Amino acid sequence: MTGAPTTTPHRATSHAAGAYVVGRSLLHRAPAGPKLAALMLCSLALLLVRSPAGVGTATLVVTGLYALAGLGPRAAWGQVRPLRMFLPVVFALQWWLMDLTSAAVLSTRLVVLVALAGLVTCTTRVSDLLAAIERGLSPLARVGVDVERIALVLALALRSVPVIADLAGRVRDAQRARGRERDVRAFAVPLVVGSMRQADALGEALRARGFDD
């Protein structure tokens, strides 16, 4: 007789972009509100970084945060993987418009920003994100703003962007495997169809919960 398989809470079977990874680390236990506030502040600070030393330090800090959360290189790669389609274009454009150093700094900064946002979604449940956003926007309810609906939209946007980017990466991989890397239609059609399926599934889930108006 085979016993039930054991699972390790802090390990994940999937490291898809934007997916929550079960864990018991300090970052997992931290409240969603402070994590979102820290993400906003760190993102603003990163946008001001212009030197290779600055982005190098930021990279080391984010790497350390992933380690603190019990997430390895595979988890980090899962968050930034969708950028592999766009990053070479961004790098080449910046190199052409400015110089090699500026291109490297901007590209690295973009990777760090995405990795940092991914770390928040990896260590925070959607329900907690939603509740934190609602609390942050609660003063607006006094002037008649539907805070719950706005919070839902923001939470969905936070999770949907990396999901769609990951879908685009998988479509690009399939396109490359078929030897059709330069075929725009072979990339756009599956991406649009897949995105519409995601939207339909999300719409059904929202309607089932009463968000149908």
Short mmCIF file of C-alpha atoms in Angstrom, two decimals:
data_model
loop_
_atom_site.label_atom_id
_atom_site.label_comp_id
_atom_site.label_asym_id
_atom_site.label_seq_id
_atom_site.Cartn_x
_atom_site.Cartn_y
_atom_site.Cartn_z
CA MET A 1 0.00 0.00 0.00
CA THR A 2 1.36 3.37 -0.98
CA GLY A 3 1.14 6.17 1.54
CA ALA A 4 0.04 9.68 0.74
CA PRO A 5 2.80 11.74 -0.82
CA THR A 6 4.41 14.30 1.41
CA THR A 7 4.74 17.90 0.43
CA THR A 8 7.12 20.60 1.51
CA PRO A 9 5.27 23.87 2.16
CA HIS A 10 8.02 26.23 1.10
CA ARG A 11 8.63 24.53 -2.23
CA ALA A 12 6.51 25.15 -5.30
CA THR A 13 5.85 22.82 -8.19
CA SER A 14 5.45 25.77 -10.53
CA HIS A 15 7.15 29.11 -10.75
CA ALA A 16 4.89 30.80 -13.31
CA ALA A 17 5.01 34.57 -13.38
CA GLY A 18 2.69 36.09 -10.82
CA ALA A 19 1.80 32.78 -9.16
CA TYR A 20 1.63 32.59 -5.38
CA VAL A 21 4.16 30.18 -3.87
CA VAL A 22 3.19 28.64 -0.55
CA GLY A 23 5.76 29.29 2.15
CA ARG A 24 6.43 30.17 5.78
CA SER A 25 9.20 32.71 5.37
CA LEU A 26 9.32 36.14 6.96
CA LEU A 27 8.22 37.69 3.68
CA HIS A 28 5.30 35.27 3.38
CA ARG A 29 4.15 36.20 6.88
CA ALA A 30 4.58 39.95 6.38
CA PRO A 31 1.30 41.89 5.90
CA ALA A 32 0.34 42.68 2.32
CA GLY A 33 -0.04 46.42 2.96
CA PRO A 34 3.56 47.10 4.02
CA LYS A 35 4.81 44.89 1.18
CA LEU A 36 2.85 46.89 -1.39
CA ALA A 37 4.05 50.16 0.15
CA ALA A 38 7.65 48.92 0.10
CA LEU A 39 7.23 47.84 -3.52
CA MET A 40 6.06 51.32 -4.50
CA LEU A 41 8.89 53.06 -2.65
CA CYS A 42 11.56 50.69 -3.98
CA SER A 43 10.22 51.06 -7.52
CA LEU A 44 10.41 54.85 -7.27
CA ALA A 45 13.93 54.61 -5.87
CA LEU A 46 15.00 52.26 -8.65
CA LEU A 47 13.74 54.67 -11.28
CA LEU A 48 16.25 57.20 -9.95
CA VAL A 49 19.21 54.81 -10.21
CA ARG A 50 21.49 55.70 -13.11
CA SER A 51 24.79 53.98 -12.30
CA PRO A 52 25.97 50.39 -12.85
CA ALA A 53 26.95 50.22 -9.18
CA GLY A 54 23.44 51.24 -8.19
CA VAL A 55 21.64 48.63 -10.27
CA GLY A 56 24.23 46.05 -9.21
CA THR A 57 23.46 46.75 -5.56
CA ALA A 58 19.72 46.58 -6.26
CA THR A 59 20.19 43.23 -7.99
CA LEU A 60 22.05 41.84 -4.98
CA VAL A 61 19.36 43.11 -2.60
CA VAL A 62 16.52 41.53 -4.59
CA THR A 63 18.49 38.29 -4.88
CA GLY A 64 18.87 38.29 -1.11
CA LEU A 65 15.13 38.88 -0.67
CA TYR A 66 14.35 35.87 -2.86
CA ALA A 67 16.69 33.80 -0.71
CA LEU A 68 15.01 35.14 2.43
CA ALA A 69 11.65 34.06 1.02
CA GLY A 70 12.97 30.55 0.37
CA LEU A 71 12.71 31.05 -3.39
CA GLY A 72 15.58 29.91 -5.56
CA PRO A 73 16.83 30.92 -9.01
CA ARG A 74 14.03 29.00 -10.74
CA ALA A 75 11.40 31.11 -8.99
CA ALA A 76 13.21 34.33 -9.85
CA TRP A 77 13.61 33.23 -13.47
CA GLY A 78 9.90 32.41 -13.59
CA GLN A 79 9.09 36.04 -12.79
CA VAL A 80 11.43 37.69 -15.31
CA ARG A 81 11.19 35.02 -18.02
CA PRO A 82 8.47 36.87 -19.99
CA LEU A 83 10.91 39.77 -20.47
CA ARG A 84 13.16 37.70 -22.70
CA MET A 85 11.09 38.70 -25.74
CA PHE A 86 11.18 42.43 -25.11
CA LEU A 87 14.44 43.00 -23.27
CA PRO A 88 16.76 42.56 -26.29
CA VAL A 89 14.71 45.16 -28.18
CA VAL A 90 14.82 47.59 -25.25
CA PHE A 91 18.56 47.03 -24.84
CA ALA A 92 19.31 47.51 -28.54
CA LEU A 93 17.15 50.64 -28.75
CA GLN A 94 18.79 52.24 -25.72
CA TRP A 95 22.25 51.34 -27.01
CA TRP A 96 21.42 52.96 -30.33
CA LEU A 97 19.87 56.09 -28.80
CA MET A 98 22.33 56.50 -25.92
CA ASP A 99 25.28 54.22 -25.12
CA LEU A 100 26.13 50.71 -23.95
CA THR A 101 26.30 51.59 -20.25
CA SER A 102 22.92 53.31 -20.27
CA ALA A 103 21.39 50.37 -22.12
CA ALA A 104 22.79 47.90 -19.58
CA VAL A 105 21.61 50.00 -16.62
CA LEU A 106 18.09 50.48 -17.97
CA SER A 107 17.69 46.82 -18.94
CA THR A 108 18.96 45.59 -15.58
CA ARG A 109 16.73 48.06 -13.77
CA LEU A 110 13.71 46.73 -15.67
CA VAL A 111 14.58 43.15 -14.73
CA VAL A 112 15.00 44.11 -11.07
CA LEU A 113 11.66 45.95 -11.03
CA VAL A 114 9.81 42.97 -12.50
CA ALA A 115 11.59 40.56 -10.16
CA LEU A 116 10.66 42.73 -7.17
CA ALA A 117 7.00 42.90 -8.19
CA GLY A 118 7.07 39.15 -8.79
CA LEU A 119 8.47 38.61 -5.31
CA VAL A 120 5.46 40.39 -3.82
CA THR A 121 2.97 38.28 -5.79
CA CYS A 122 4.94 35.11 -5.02
CA THR A 123 4.71 35.74 -1.29
CA THR A 124 1.23 37.29 -1.05
CA ARG A 125 -2.16 35.70 -1.66
CA VAL A 126 -4.52 37.53 -4.01
CA SER A 127 -7.11 37.81 -1.24
CA ASP A 128 -4.55 39.56 0.97
CA LEU A 129 -3.55 41.91 -1.85
CA LEU A 130 -7.20 42.75 -2.44
CA ALA A 131 -7.82 43.45 1.25
CA ALA A 132 -4.70 45.63 1.50
CA ILE A 133 -5.68 47.70 -1.53
CA GLU A 134 -9.19 48.12 -0.15
CA ARG A 135 -7.79 49.38 3.15
CA GLY A 136 -5.48 51.78 1.38
CA LEU A 137 -8.31 53.21 -0.71
CA SER A 138 -10.90 53.21 2.09
CA PRO A 139 -10.84 57.03 2.57
CA LEU A 140 -12.22 57.37 -0.97
CA ALA A 141 -15.38 55.51 0.07
CA ARG A 142 -16.47 58.64 1.95
CA VAL A 143 -16.91 60.46 -1.37
CA GLY A 144 -18.89 57.65 -2.98
CA VAL A 145 -16.07 55.75 -4.70
CA ASP A 146 -16.64 51.99 -5.06
CA VAL A 147 -13.42 51.01 -3.32
CA GLU A 148 -14.09 47.27 -3.49
CA ARG A 149 -14.46 47.32 -7.26
CA ILE A 150 -11.36 49.47 -7.75
CA ALA A 151 -9.34 47.20 -5.49
CA LEU A 152 -10.51 44.19 -7.47
CA VAL A 153 -9.47 45.80 -10.75
CA LEU A 154 -6.04 46.72 -9.39
CA ALA A 155 -5.47 43.26 -7.92
CA LEU A 156 -6.51 41.61 -11.18
CA ALA A 157 -4.24 43.91 -13.15
CA LEU A 158 -1.32 43.10 -10.86
CA ARG A 159 -1.81 39.39 -11.47
CA SER A 160 -2.95 39.48 -15.10
CA VAL A 161 -0.01 41.36 -16.59
CA PRO A 162 2.61 38.69 -15.76
CA VAL A 163 0.16 35.93 -16.74
CA ILE A 164 -0.36 37.43 -20.21
CA ALA A 165 3.37 38.05 -20.54
CA ASP A 166 4.01 34.42 -19.66
CA LEU A 167 1.43 33.37 -22.26
CA ALA A 168 3.26 35.49 -24.84
CA GLY A 169 6.51 33.73 -23.93
CA ARG A 170 4.97 30.29 -24.40
CA VAL A 171 3.48 31.32 -27.75
CA ARG A 172 6.88 32.62 -28.85
CA ASP A 173 8.54 29.35 -27.82
CA ALA A 174 5.99 27.34 -29.80
CA GLN A 175 6.46 29.65 -32.77
CA ARG A 176 10.23 29.21 -32.60
CA ALA A 177 9.89 25.42 -32.37
CA ARG A 178 7.92 25.47 -35.63
CA GLY A 179 10.52 27.62 -37.34
CA ARG A 180 8.16 30.58 -37.73
CA GLU A 181 9.94 33.17 -35.58
CA ARG A 182 9.38 36.00 -38.07
CA ASP A 183 5.71 35.24 -38.73
CA VAL A 184 3.77 37.99 -36.93
CA ARG A 185 0.42 36.30 -37.52
CA ALA A 186 1.66 33.01 -36.05
CA PHE A 187 2.49 34.93 -32.88
CA ALA A 188 -0.42 37.37 -32.67
CA VAL A 189 -3.33 34.99 -33.34
CA PRO A 190 -2.56 32.42 -30.59
CA LEU A 191 -1.73 35.24 -28.18
CA VAL A 192 -5.04 37.01 -28.79
CA VAL A 193 -7.01 33.75 -28.60
CA GLY A 194 -5.25 32.72 -25.39
CA SER A 195 -5.81 36.15 -23.85
CA MET A 196 -9.51 36.03 -24.74
CA ARG A 197 -9.82 32.62 -23.13
CA GLN A 198 -8.19 33.98 -20.00
CA ALA A 199 -10.58 36.93 -20.02
CA ASP A 200 -13.62 34.68 -20.56
CA ALA A 201 -12.62 32.42 -17.68
CA LEU A 202 -12.07 35.45 -15.46
CA GLY A 203 -15.41 36.93 -16.49
CA GLU A 204 -17.23 33.72 -15.62
CA ALA A 205 -15.55 33.64 -12.22
CA LEU A 206 -16.50 37.26 -11.54
CA ARG A 207 -20.10 36.72 -12.63
CA ALA A 208 -20.32 33.73 -10.31
CA ARG A 209 -19.34 36.06 -7.47
CA GLY A 210 -21.84 38.77 -8.35
CA PHE A 211 -19.54 41.17 -10.24
CA ASP A 212 -21.68 41.19 -13.38
CA ASP A 213 -22.78 44.80 -13.69
#
